[in-house]
Amino acid sequence: MINIQSLTFSYPSGEFQLDIEKLSVASGEKVAFIGPSGSGKTTLLNLVAGILPLQNGSIKVDNDEISALSDTARRNFRITNIGFIFQDFGLLDYLDVRDNILHPYRITSALKLDSGVQGRADMLAEQMGIADKLLRHPSDLSHGERQRVAICRALLTGPKLILADEATGNLDPKNKLHILELLFESVKSHGATLLAVTHDQELLPNFDRVVNFNDFLQGEAI
Amino acid sequence: MIDSLYLAWQYLRFNKARTLILVSCITIIAALPMALEILLNESEQQLALRADSSPLLVGAKGSALDLVMNSIYFGNEVPEAITMAAVEQVSDTGLAAPIPLYVRFKARGFPIVGTTLDYFDFRGLQLQQGEMFVMLGQCVIGAEVAMKLNLKAGDYIVSSPETLFDIAGIYPLKMKIAGVLAPNHSADDLGVFVDIRTAWVIQGLGHGHKDVTKTTDSSVILKKDKGNVTANAKLMQYTEITAENIDSFHLHGDPTGFPVTAVLAIPDDDKAGTILQGRYLGKEILHQIVRPKEVIDTLMANIFKIRNVLDAVIMLVGTATLLALILVFSLSLRLREREIDIIFKLGCSRATIAKLLGAEICIITAISLAICGVLVSLIFHYDQMLVRNLFI
């Protein structure tokens, strides 16, 4: 699914250099990225998503070389193949829950919003237990509910890859586990691959694999 | 584009206060110059039309503008009064027909115009209902007075006292409305027309009361001297002129000395008009004669200068508002940095983000222009009334 080779990346400020000799993630695998803040976990997610330009090396997602894609193709690839889940949920306050879930379809011509998509959004909301909150605004929801909305949005396009950046970081312990279970179930049912950045040691046993970014900072290959 | 409009609309709906302020700013700045242009054009037209149809005015020396504004637009500034002798003077020249005008008092906020029936013929005023005033104490009201005060022929209207707390002052006179004029789209629509003698009664120069020579109530008699009876303040004056008490109404003094604010002089022809004007050129002459058209033309020239200044001010305010709007939009871009970052990460292009913001500007501008259009249409529709109420 994901093949990373000879990747090096550094910011102009030179705060750190990410150095990954080789990293492979199989399709359907659930991988946790751990490591201290500033070790490059979010940077790698952004590189895989094509948000940050690759400086050296190669990242292939399903045999598509990310760096070889044009800007437009990379954006279209991202919106159709990758689902993002953010620590602060990344929901828009001025849209109700339904419109937040459907949001990716309204910001690109690569996706077509039709009744089928709307039905799928309702179904996802049903699965996530927020079907009765579709007309509410994010500010009316609890943190747990907001993250469920964000998961629905990430899954709606049927992505091959889910990138979760501290997705449970803002949740209480009970909600954390519950949301993670929901996420795993959804990922599994959609046949997607999950790359999740987390600082929470308790959640690690639930993942198929844990990648420690301290290893990359030392330049070791996995 | 539809999705961009949808998202922009949702954003504007959610941030109602911000949207309202932006829409208000754009509406005001767009509507103001147009509204002013319409109103100024209309006032110019109304002033010019009325002035054109009023050949010559004789009045006390002083402000020609006050004289014209009071006499032909029934404005609030009352020029110094002249006497009825001035009417006779015009008549005696044989050059023009005089119409006396006494525009000083008000009835429920509308000017009372004391004149003669010749005024109605001269202005070509038609009755919509009722008849012309035939006796003292009756009045004919303009169409707009009737509409605004919901009055009709047969109703009553009371003159307003000039000083409310002067208990020894002039009594208000209850006047019967003999008729209502058809709309004329001029200052005449706003007038309460009375016979000039009724205006003098309102002023207190004439009054009606019980015949003191026949009264048996000695408490109202101040002095009896050789058949001449003087009453005291206890004697009740009538505040309404009726068929029963009209005979008791009388004027005190020489009618030629009674006041008028102006004499509308209608010359037989242009030559007669010019000769008449010449008669008032001497320094010893106490009156002035003016051509309202010339006075209004001078006023227009000044308005034109003011309009240029006004246009410049509006342009400056408009530029300042535009800059403020640009600032608001750029600040809102900063405030929405997180949102823009999110949608960019989701896969949105910068062009789409620009489209979203453009859609917001389009919606705000469209709403503002729609409101502006409605406002300007309303002003256009009611411009005559607005000009008469605001400017004249």
Coordinates of C-alpha atoms in Angstrom, one line a residue:
Chain A
M1 CA 0.0 0.0 0.0
I2 CA 2.6 2.6 1.1
N3 CA 6.3 2.3 0.2
I4 CA 8.7 4.9 1.4
Q5 CA 12.3 4.8 0.4
S6 CA 15.4 6.9 1.1
L7 CA 13.2 9.7 2.3
T8 CA 14.9 12.8 3.8
F9 CA 13.1 16.0 4.7
S10 CA 14.0 19.1 6.6
Y11 CA 12.3 22.4 7.1
P12 CA 14.2 25.6 6.1
S13 CA 14.4 26.5 9.8
G14 CA 16.5 23.3 10.1
E15 CA 14.8 22.2 13.4
F16 CA 15.1 18.5 12.5
Q17 CA 15.8 16.2 9.6
L18 CA 13.5 13.3 8.9
D19 CA 15.5 10.4 7.6
I20 CA 13.6 7.2 6.6
E21 CA 15.6 4.6 4.6
K22 CA 12.6 2.3 4.1
L23 CA 9.1 2.1 5.5
S24 CA 6.3 -0.1 4.1
V25 CA 2.7 -0.3 5.3
A26 CA 0.5 -3.1 4.0
S27 CA -3.0 -2.5 2.8
G28 CA -5.5 -2.6 5.6
E29 CA -2.8 -2.3 8.2
K30 CA -3.3 -0.1 11.3
V31 CA -0.1 1.6 12.1
A32 CA 0.6 3.9 15.1
F33 CA 3.3 6.6 14.8
I34 CA 4.8 7.5 18.2
G35 CA 7.7 9.6 19.2
P36 CA 8.5 12.9 20.9
S37 CA 7.0 16.1 19.6
G38 CA 9.0 17.5 16.7
S39 CA 10.2 14.0 15.6
G40 CA 8.4 14.3 12.3
K41 CA 5.3 12.2 12.7
T42 CA 2.9 14.9 11.4
T43 CA 5.5 15.8 8.7
L44 CA 5.4 12.3 7.4
L45 CA 1.6 12.3 7.3
N46 CA 1.8 15.6 5.3
L47 CA 4.4 14.1 3.0
V48 CA 2.3 11.0 2.3
A49 CA -0.7 13.2 1.6
G50 CA 1.3 15.3 -0.8
I51 CA 0.7 18.5 1.2
L52 CA 4.5 19.0 1.7
P53 CA 6.7 18.7 -1.3
L54 CA 9.1 15.7 -1.3
Q55 CA 12.8 16.8 -1.2
N56 CA 14.5 13.5 -1.5
G57 CA 13.5 9.8 -1.8
S58 CA 10.2 8.3 -2.9
I59 CA 6.7 7.8 -1.5
K60 CA 4.4 5.4 -3.3
V61 CA 0.8 5.0 -2.4
D62 CA -0.8 2.1 -4.3
N63 CA 2.1 2.4 -6.8
D64 CA 1.3 6.1 -7.4
E65 CA 4.5 8.1 -6.9
I66 CA 3.3 11.1 -5.0
S67 CA 6.1 13.4 -6.0
A68 CA 5.5 12.6 -9.7
L69 CA 2.0 14.0 -9.6
S70 CA 1.2 17.5 -10.7
D71 CA -0.3 19.9 -8.1
T72 CA -3.8 19.4 -9.4
A73 CA -3.4 15.6 -9.6
R74 CA -1.9 15.5 -6.1
R75 CA -4.9 17.4 -4.7
N76 CA -7.3 15.2 -6.5
F77 CA -5.4 12.2 -5.3
R78 CA -5.6 13.5 -1.8
I79 CA -9.3 14.3 -1.7
T80 CA -10.3 11.0 -3.4
N81 CA -7.9 8.6 -1.8
I82 CA -7.0 10.0 1.6
G83 CA -9.2 10.7 4.6
F84 CA -7.9 13.2 7.2
I85 CA -8.7 13.2 10.9
F86 CA -7.3 16.1 12.9
Q87 CA -6.7 16.5 16.7
D88 CA -8.9 19.7 16.7
F89 CA -11.5 17.9 14.6
G90 CA -11.1 20.4 11.7
L91 CA -14.8 21.0 11.5
L92 CA -16.3 24.3 10.2
D93 CA -18.4 26.0 12.8
Y94 CA -20.7 27.7 10.2
L95 CA -21.7 24.4 8.6
D96 CA -24.1 21.9 10.3
V97 CA -23.0 18.3 10.9
R98 CA -24.4 17.1 7.6
D99 CA -22.7 19.8 5.6
N100 CA -19.4 19.2 7.5
I101 CA -19.6 15.5 6.5
L102 CA -20.4 16.4 2.9
H103 CA -17.8 19.2 2.8
P104 CA -15.1 17.4 0.7
Y105 CA -17.7 17.1 -2.1
R106 CA -18.3 20.8 -2.1
I107 CA -14.7 22.0 -2.4
T108 CA -13.6 20.0 -5.5
S109 CA -14.8 19.2 -8.9
A110 CA -13.1 15.8 -8.6
L111 CA -16.0 14.5 -6.5
K112 CA -19.6 14.7 -7.5
L113 CA -22.2 15.3 -4.8
D114 CA -25.4 13.3 -5.6
S115 CA -28.2 11.6 -3.7
G116 CA -26.1 8.4 -3.4
V117 CA -23.4 10.4 -1.5
Q118 CA -25.9 12.0 0.7
G119 CA -27.4 8.7 1.5
R120 CA -24.0 7.4 2.4
A121 CA -23.4 10.4 4.6
D122 CA -26.6 9.6 6.5
M123 CA -25.6 6.0 6.8
L124 CA -22.2 6.8 8.2
A125 CA -23.8 9.2 10.7
E126 CA -26.1 6.4 11.7
Q127 CA -23.2 4.1 12.2
M128 CA -21.4 6.7 14.3
G129 CA -24.4 7.4 16.4
I130 CA -24.8 11.0 15.4
A131 CA -27.8 10.6 13.0
D132 CA -30.0 12.8 15.3
K133 CA -27.4 15.6 15.3
L134 CA -27.2 16.2 11.5
L135 CA -28.7 19.6 11.6
R136 CA -26.7 20.8 14.6
H137 CA -23.6 22.9 14.4
P138 CA -20.2 21.6 15.8
S139 CA -20.3 24.1 18.7
D140 CA -23.5 22.3 19.9
L141 CA -21.7 18.9 20.1
S142 CA -19.4 17.3 22.7
H143 CA -15.8 16.6 21.8
G144 CA -16.5 12.9 21.2
E145 CA -19.4 13.7 18.9
R146 CA -17.3 16.2 16.9
Q147 CA -14.6 13.6 16.4
R148 CA -17.3 11.2 15.1
V149 CA -18.3 13.8 12.6
A150 CA -14.7 14.2 11.5
I151 CA -14.4 10.4 11.1
C152 CA -17.6 10.4 9.0
R153 CA -16.1 13.1 6.8
A154 CA -12.8 11.2 6.4
L155 CA -14.6 8.0 5.4
L156 CA -17.3 9.5 3.1
T157 CA -15.1 9.5 0.0
G158 CA -14.2 5.9 0.5
P159 CA -10.5 6.5 0.9
K160 CA -7.8 3.9 0.7
L161 CA -5.8 5.6 3.4
I162 CA -6.8 7.3 6.6
L163 CA -4.4 9.7 8.2
A164 CA -5.2 10.5 11.8
D165 CA -3.2 13.1 13.6
E166 CA -3.7 12.8 17.3
A167 CA -7.3 11.9 16.6
T168 CA -8.0 11.1 20.2
G169 CA -5.8 13.7 21.8
N170 CA -8.7 15.9 22.8
L171 CA -10.9 13.2 24.2
D172 CA -11.4 11.8 27.7
P173 CA -10.1 8.2 28.4
K174 CA -13.6 6.6 28.0
N175 CA -14.3 8.4 24.7
K176 CA -10.8 7.8 23.4
L177 CA -11.2 4.0 23.4
H178 CA -14.7 4.2 22.1
I179 CA -13.7 6.5 19.2
L180 CA -10.7 4.4 18.4
E181 CA -12.9 1.3 18.3
L182 CA -15.3 3.1 16.0
L183 CA -12.4 4.2 13.8
F184 CA -11.0 0.7 13.6
E185 CA -14.3 -0.8 12.8
S186 CA -14.9 1.8 10.0
V187 CA -11.4 1.4 8.6
K188 CA -11.9 -2.3 8.6
S189 CA -15.3 -2.2 7.0
H190 CA -14.0 0.2 4.3
G191 CA -10.9 -1.9 3.8
A192 CA -8.7 1.2 4.4
T193 CA -5.2 1.6 5.8
L194 CA -4.7 3.7 8.9
L195 CA -1.7 5.8 9.8
A196 CA -2.3 7.3 13.2
V197 CA -0.1 9.7 15.2
T198 CA -0.6 9.2 18.9
H199 CA 1.1 10.0 22.2
D200 CA -1.2 7.7 24.1
Q201 CA 0.7 4.5 25.2
E202 CA -2.6 2.8 26.3
L203 CA -3.9 2.8 22.8
L204 CA -0.9 1.2 21.2
P205 CA -1.9 -2.5 21.8
N206 CA -4.9 -1.9 19.5
F207 CA -2.7 -1.2 16.5
D208 CA -1.2 -3.8 14.2
R209 CA 2.1 -2.1 14.3
V210 CA 3.8 0.7 16.1
V211 CA 6.5 2.9 14.5
N212 CA 8.7 4.8 16.8
F213 CA 10.0 8.0 15.2
N214 CA 13.0 8.1 17.5
D215 CA 14.4 5.4 15.2
F216 CA 14.1 7.7 12.1
L217 CA 15.8 10.5 13.8
Q218 CA 18.7 8.1 14.4
G219 CA 18.5 7.2 10.7
E220 CA 17.6 3.5 11.2
A221 CA 15.6 1.6 8.6
I222 CA 12.7 -0.7 9.5
Chain B
M1 CA -19.7 27.6 -8.5
I2 CA -23.0 26.6 -6.9
D3 CA -21.1 24.8 -4.1
S4 CA -19.0 27.9 -3.5
L5 CA -22.1 30.0 -3.3
Y6 CA -23.7 27.5 -1.0
L7 CA -20.7 27.4 1.4
A8 CA -20.4 31.2 1.2
W9 CA -24.1 31.6 2.0
Q10 CA -23.8 29.3 5.0
Y11 CA -20.8 31.3 6.2
L12 CA -22.7 34.6 5.9
R13 CA -25.8 33.2 7.5
F14 CA -23.8 31.9 10.5
N15 CA -21.9 35.3 10.9
K16 CA -25.1 37.4 10.8
A17 CA -23.7 40.5 12.6
R18 CA -20.7 40.7 10.3
T19 CA -22.8 40.2 7.3
L20 CA -25.3 42.8 8.4
I21 CA -22.6 45.4 9.0
L22 CA -21.0 44.8 5.6
V23 CA -24.3 44.9 3.8
S24 CA -25.3 48.1 5.6
C25 CA -22.0 49.8 4.7
I26 CA -22.2 48.9 1.0
T27 CA -25.9 49.7 0.8
I28 CA -25.5 53.1 2.4
I29 CA -22.5 54.0 0.3
A30 CA -24.2 52.9 -2.9
A31 CA -27.7 54.3 -2.2
L32 CA -26.6 57.7 -0.7
P33 CA -25.3 59.4 -3.9
M34 CA -28.2 58.0 -6.0
A35 CA -30.8 59.1 -3.5
L36 CA -29.3 62.5 -3.2
E37 CA -29.1 62.9 -6.9
I38 CA -32.8 62.0 -7.3
L39 CA -33.9 64.3 -4.5
L40 CA -31.7 67.2 -5.6
N41 CA -33.0 66.8 -9.2
E42 CA -36.6 66.6 -8.0
S43 CA -36.2 69.6 -5.7
E44 CA -34.6 71.6 -8.5
Q45 CA -37.5 70.7 -10.8
Q46 CA -40.1 71.5 -8.2
L47 CA -38.5 74.8 -7.2
A48 CA -38.0 75.8 -10.8
L49 CA -41.5 74.8 -11.9
R50 CA -43.2 76.7 -9.1
A51 CA -41.0 79.7 -9.5
D52 CA -41.6 79.8 -13.3
S53 CA -45.3 80.0 -12.7
S54 CA -45.1 82.9 -10.2
P55 CA -44.3 86.1 -12.2
L56 CA -43.7 88.8 -9.6
L57 CA -43.7 89.1 -5.8
V58 CA -44.0 92.2 -3.8
G59 CA -42.9 92.0 -0.1
A60 CA -41.0 93.8 2.6
K61 CA -37.4 94.7 1.9
G62 CA -35.0 92.0 3.2
S63 CA -34.3 88.5 2.2
A64 CA -35.7 87.9 -1.3
L65 CA -35.2 84.1 -0.7
D66 CA -37.3 84.1 2.5
L67 CA -40.0 86.1 0.6
V68 CA -40.0 83.6 -2.3
M69 CA -39.8 80.5 -0.1
N70 CA -42.6 81.7 2.2
S71 CA -44.9 83.0 -0.6
I72 CA -44.7 80.3 -3.2
Y73 CA -43.5 77.2 -1.2
F74 CA -45.1 78.2 2.1
G75 CA -41.8 77.8 3.9
N76 CA -41.3 78.3 7.6
E77 CA -39.3 81.6 7.5
V78 CA -41.9 84.4 7.7
P79 CA -40.8 87.6 6.0
E80 CA -41.5 90.9 7.6
A81 CA -45.2 91.8 7.0
I82 CA -46.3 94.6 4.7
T83 CA -49.8 96.0 4.6
M84 CA -52.9 95.7 2.4
A85 CA -52.0 99.1 1.1
A86 CA -49.3 97.3 -1.0
V87 CA -52.0 95.3 -2.7
E88 CA -53.8 98.5 -3.6
Q89 CA -50.6 100.1 -4.8
V90 CA -50.1 97.2 -7.3
S91 CA -53.7 97.4 -8.3
D92 CA -53.5 101.2 -8.8
T93 CA -50.7 100.9 -11.3
G94 CA -53.0 99.1 -13.6
L95 CA -50.1 96.9 -14.7
A96 CA -50.8 93.8 -12.8
A97 CA -53.5 92.0 -10.9
P98 CA -52.6 91.6 -7.2
I99 CA -53.3 88.6 -5.0
P100 CA -52.6 89.1 -1.3
L101 CA -50.8 86.3 0.6
Y102 CA -50.6 86.0 4.3
V103 CA -48.6 82.9 5.2
R104 CA -47.8 83.1 8.9
F105 CA -49.9 80.7 10.9
K106 CA -50.2 76.9 11.0
A107 CA -52.9 74.4 11.6
R108 CA -51.7 71.0 12.9
G109 CA -48.3 71.6 11.3
F110 CA -49.5 72.7 7.9
P111 CA -49.3 76.4 6.7
I112 CA -52.4 78.5 6.7
V113 CA -52.5 80.5 3.5
G114 CA -54.6 83.6 3.8
T115 CA -55.6 84.8 0.3
T116 CA -58.4 85.5 -2.0
L117 CA -60.3 83.2 -4.5
D118 CA -58.2 84.7 -7.3
Y119 CA -55.3 82.6 -6.1
F120 CA -57.2 79.4 -7.0
D121 CA -57.9 80.6 -10.5
F122 CA -54.3 81.8 -11.0
R123 CA -52.9 78.4 -9.9
G124 CA -55.6 76.5 -11.7
L125 CA -56.5 74.6 -8.5
Q126 CA -59.5 72.3 -8.7
L127 CA -61.7 71.0 -6.0
Q128 CA -61.7 67.3 -5.3
Q129 CA -64.6 67.5 -2.9
G130 CA -66.8 70.2 -1.3
E131 CA -66.8 73.8 -2.3
M132 CA -64.6 77.0 -2.0
F133 CA -64.7 78.9 1.2
V134 CA -67.6 81.3 1.1
M135 CA -67.6 82.7 4.5
L136 CA -65.3 83.8 7.3
G137 CA -63.9 80.8 9.3
Q138 CA -64.0 78.3 6.4
C139 CA -61.0 76.8 4.8
V140 CA -60.0 74.7 1.8
I141 CA -57.3 72.1 2.4
G142 CA -54.7 70.7 0.0
A143 CA -54.9 67.0 -1.0
E144 CA -51.9 65.9 1.1
V145 CA -53.2 67.7 4.2
A146 CA -56.5 65.8 3.7
M147 CA -54.7 62.5 3.3
K148 CA -52.2 62.9 6.1
L149 CA -54.8 64.2 8.7
N150 CA -57.5 62.0 7.3
L151 CA -59.8 65.0 6.8
K152 CA -62.7 65.6 4.4
A153 CA -65.1 68.4 3.5
G154 CA -67.3 69.1 6.5
D155 CA -64.6 68.3 9.1
Y156 CA -62.9 70.9 11.2
I157 CA -59.3 71.9 11.6
V158 CA -58.0 74.2 14.4
S159 CA -55.3 76.8 13.9
S160 CA -52.3 76.4 16.2
P161 CA -51.4 79.1 18.7
E162 CA -48.1 80.8 18.0
T163 CA -46.9 80.7 21.6
L164 CA -48.3 77.8 23.6
F165 CA -47.9 79.3 27.1
D166 CA -49.2 82.8 26.3
I167 CA -52.6 82.6 27.9
A168 CA -53.4 86.1 26.9
G169 CA -52.5 85.3 23.3
I170 CA -54.5 84.6 20.3
Y171 CA -57.2 82.0 20.6
P172 CA -57.0 79.0 18.2
L173 CA -59.7 79.2 15.6
K174 CA -61.8 76.2 14.7
M175 CA -62.2 76.2 11.0
K176 CA -64.7 74.3 9.0
I177 CA -63.3 72.5 5.9
A178 CA -65.4 73.7 3.0
G179 CA -63.5 71.7 0.4
V180 CA -60.5 69.6 -0.5
L181 CA -58.3 70.4 -3.4
A182 CA -57.4 67.9 -6.0
P183 CA -53.7 66.8 -5.9
N184 CA -51.5 69.4 -7.7
H185 CA -48.1 68.0 -6.9
S186 CA -46.9 71.3 -5.6
A187 CA -46.8 73.2 -2.3
D188 CA -50.5 73.8 -2.7
D189 CA -51.1 70.2 -1.7
L190 CA -49.8 71.1 1.8
G191 CA -51.7 74.3 2.4
V192 CA -54.7 75.2 4.5
F193 CA -56.3 78.0 2.5
V194 CA -58.5 80.6 4.1
D195 CA -59.9 84.0 3.2
I196 CA -57.3 86.6 4.1
R197 CA -59.8 88.0 6.7
T198 CA -59.9 84.7 8.4
A199 CA -56.1 84.9 8.7
W200 CA -56.5 88.3 10.4
V201 CA -59.1 86.8 12.8
I202 CA -56.6 84.1 13.6
Q203 CA -54.1 86.8 14.4
G204 CA -56.6 88.5 16.7
L205 CA -57.2 91.6 14.5
G206 CA -60.8 90.6 14.2
H207 CA -63.0 88.7 16.6
G208 CA -66.6 87.9 17.5
H209 CA -68.3 88.0 20.9
K210 CA -71.7 88.8 22.5
D211 CA -73.0 92.2 21.9
V212 CA -71.9 94.1 25.0
T213 CA -74.4 96.9 24.4
K214 CA -77.2 94.4 24.9
T215 CA -75.7 92.2 27.6
T216 CA -77.4 92.1 31.0
D217 CA -74.3 90.7 32.7
S218 CA -72.6 93.7 34.3
S219 CA -69.6 91.8 35.3
V220 CA -68.2 91.8 31.7
I221 CA -68.5 95.6 31.4
L222 CA -65.4 97.6 32.2
K223 CA -66.7 101.0 31.3
K224 CA -69.7 102.7 29.8
D225 CA -69.1 106.1 28.3
K226 CA -71.6 108.0 26.1
G227 CA -73.0 104.9 24.5
N228 CA -69.5 103.5 24.1
V229 CA -69.1 100.3 26.0
T230 CA -65.8 98.7 26.9
A231 CA -65.8 95.1 28.0
N232 CA -63.2 93.4 30.2
A233 CA -61.3 90.2 29.7
K234 CA -64.2 88.2 31.1
L235 CA -66.1 88.7 27.8
M236 CA -65.8 85.4 25.9
Q237 CA -64.6 85.5 22.4
Y238 CA -66.0 83.0 19.9
T239 CA -63.4 80.4 18.8
E240 CA -65.5 79.2 15.9
I241 CA -67.3 81.2 13.2
T242 CA -70.7 79.9 12.6
A243 CA -73.8 81.1 10.7
E244 CA -75.2 82.1 14.0
N245 CA -72.3 84.2 15.3
I246 CA -70.8 85.4 12.0
D247 CA -72.5 88.8 12.3
S248 CA -70.8 89.5 15.5
F249 CA -67.4 89.2 13.9
H250 CA -65.7 92.4 13.1
L251 CA -62.2 93.7 12.4
H252 CA -60.6 96.4 14.5
G253 CA -58.8 99.2 12.6
D254 CA -58.3 100.3 9.0
P255 CA -58.2 97.3 6.6
T256 CA -55.5 98.9 4.5
G257 CA -53.2 98.7 7.4
F258 CA -53.8 95.0 7.9
P259 CA -50.8 92.7 7.3
V260 CA -49.9 90.5 4.4
T261 CA -46.6 88.7 3.9
A262 CA -46.5 89.2 0.1
V263 CA -48.5 90.3 -2.9
L264 CA -48.4 88.0 -5.9
A265 CA -48.5 90.4 -8.9
I266 CA -49.6 89.0 -12.2
P267 CA -48.7 91.5 -14.9
D268 CA -50.7 91.8 -18.0
D269 CA -47.6 91.1 -20.1
D270 CA -43.8 91.1 -19.9
K271 CA -43.6 94.8 -20.6
A272 CA -46.1 95.6 -17.8
G273 CA -44.0 93.4 -15.5
T274 CA -40.8 95.2 -16.4
I275 CA -42.5 98.6 -15.8
L276 CA -43.9 97.4 -12.5
Q277 CA -40.4 96.3 -11.4
G278 CA -39.1 99.7 -12.3
R279 CA -41.7 101.3 -10.0
Y280 CA -40.0 99.6 -7.0
L281 CA -36.5 100.7 -7.8
G282 CA -36.5 103.9 -5.8
K283 CA -34.6 104.0 -2.5
E284 CA -37.6 105.6 -0.8
I285 CA -39.8 102.6 -1.7
L286 CA -40.4 100.5 1.4
H287 CA -41.1 97.3 -0.6
Q288 CA -39.1 95.1 -2.9
I289 CA -40.4 93.3 -6.0
V290 CA -38.7 90.1 -7.1
R291 CA -39.0 87.6 -9.9
P292 CA -39.1 84.3 -8.1
K293 CA -37.4 82.6 -11.1
E294 CA -34.3 84.8 -10.7
V295 CA -34.2 84.1 -6.9
I296 CA -34.5 80.4 -7.4
D297 CA -31.9 80.4 -10.2
T298 CA -29.5 82.0 -7.8
L299 CA -30.4 79.4 -5.2
M300 CA -29.9 76.6 -7.7
A301 CA -26.4 77.9 -8.6
N302 CA -25.5 77.7 -4.9
I303 CA -27.1 74.3 -4.6
F304 CA -25.0 73.2 -7.7
K305 CA -21.8 74.3 -5.9
I306 CA -22.9 72.5 -2.7
R307 CA -23.7 69.4 -4.8
N308 CA -20.1 69.4 -6.1
V309 CA -18.8 69.5 -2.5
L310 CA -21.3 66.9 -1.5
D311 CA -20.2 64.6 -4.4
A312 CA -16.6 65.0 -3.4
V313 CA -17.5 64.2 0.3
I314 CA -19.5 61.1 -0.8
M315 CA -16.6 60.0 -3.0
L316 CA -14.2 60.3 -0.1
V317 CA -16.5 58.5 2.3
G318 CA -17.1 55.9 -0.4
T319 CA -13.3 55.3 -0.9
A320 CA -12.9 55.1 2.9
T321 CA -15.7 52.6 3.2
L322 CA -14.2 50.6 0.3
L323 CA -10.8 50.5 2.0
A324 CA -12.5 49.5 5.3
L325 CA -14.3 46.7 3.5
I326 CA -11.0 45.5 2.0
L327 CA -9.5 45.6 5.5
V328 CA -12.4 43.6 6.9
F329 CA -12.1 41.0 4.2
S330 CA -8.3 40.7 4.6
L331 CA -8.7 40.5 8.4
S332 CA -11.3 37.9 8.0
L333 CA -8.8 35.9 5.8
R334 CA -6.5 35.9 8.8
L335 CA -9.2 34.9 11.2
R336 CA -10.1 32.0 8.8
E337 CA -6.5 30.8 8.4
R338 CA -7.3 27.6 10.3
E339 CA -10.4 26.9 8.2
I340 CA -8.4 27.6 5.0
D341 CA -5.6 25.3 6.2
I342 CA -8.2 22.5 6.9
I343 CA -9.9 22.7 3.5
F344 CA -6.5 23.0 1.8
K345 CA -5.4 19.8 3.6
L346 CA -8.6 18.1 2.5
G347 CA -7.7 18.7 -1.1
C348 CA -9.1 22.1 -2.0
S349 CA -7.1 24.2 -4.4
R350 CA -6.2 27.8 -3.7
A351 CA -8.4 28.8 -6.7
T352 CA -11.4 27.2 -5.0
I353 CA -10.5 29.1 -1.8
A354 CA -10.4 32.3 -3.7
K355 CA -13.7 31.3 -5.4
L356 CA -15.3 30.8 -1.9
L357 CA -14.2 34.2 -0.8
G358 CA -15.3 35.7 -4.1
A359 CA -18.7 34.1 -3.7
E360 CA -19.0 35.8 -0.3
I361 CA -18.2 39.2 -1.8
C362 CA -20.6 38.5 -4.6
I363 CA -23.4 37.6 -2.3
I364 CA -22.8 40.6 0.0
T365 CA -22.7 42.9 -3.0
A366 CA -25.8 41.4 -4.5
I367 CA -27.8 41.7 -1.3
S368 CA -26.6 45.3 -0.8
L369 CA -27.4 46.3 -4.4
A370 CA -30.8 44.7 -4.1
I371 CA -31.6 46.6 -1.0
C372 CA -30.1 49.7 -2.6
G373 CA -32.3 49.2 -5.6
V374 CA -35.4 48.9 -3.4
L375 CA -34.4 52.0 -1.5
V376 CA -33.7 54.0 -4.6
S377 CA -36.9 52.9 -6.2
L378 CA -38.8 54.0 -3.1
I379 CA -37.1 57.3 -3.1
F380 CA -37.8 57.7 -6.8
H381 CA -41.5 56.8 -6.2
Y382 CA -41.9 59.2 -3.2
D383 CA -39.4 61.9 -4.3
Q384 CA -42.1 64.6 -4.7
M385 CA -43.4 64.1 -1.2
L386 CA -39.9 63.7 0.3
V387 CA -38.7 66.9 -1.4
R388 CA -41.6 68.8 -0.1
N389 CA -41.2 67.5 3.4
L390 CA -37.4 67.6 3.6
F391 CA -36.2 70.5 1.5
I392 CA -39.0 73.0 0.9

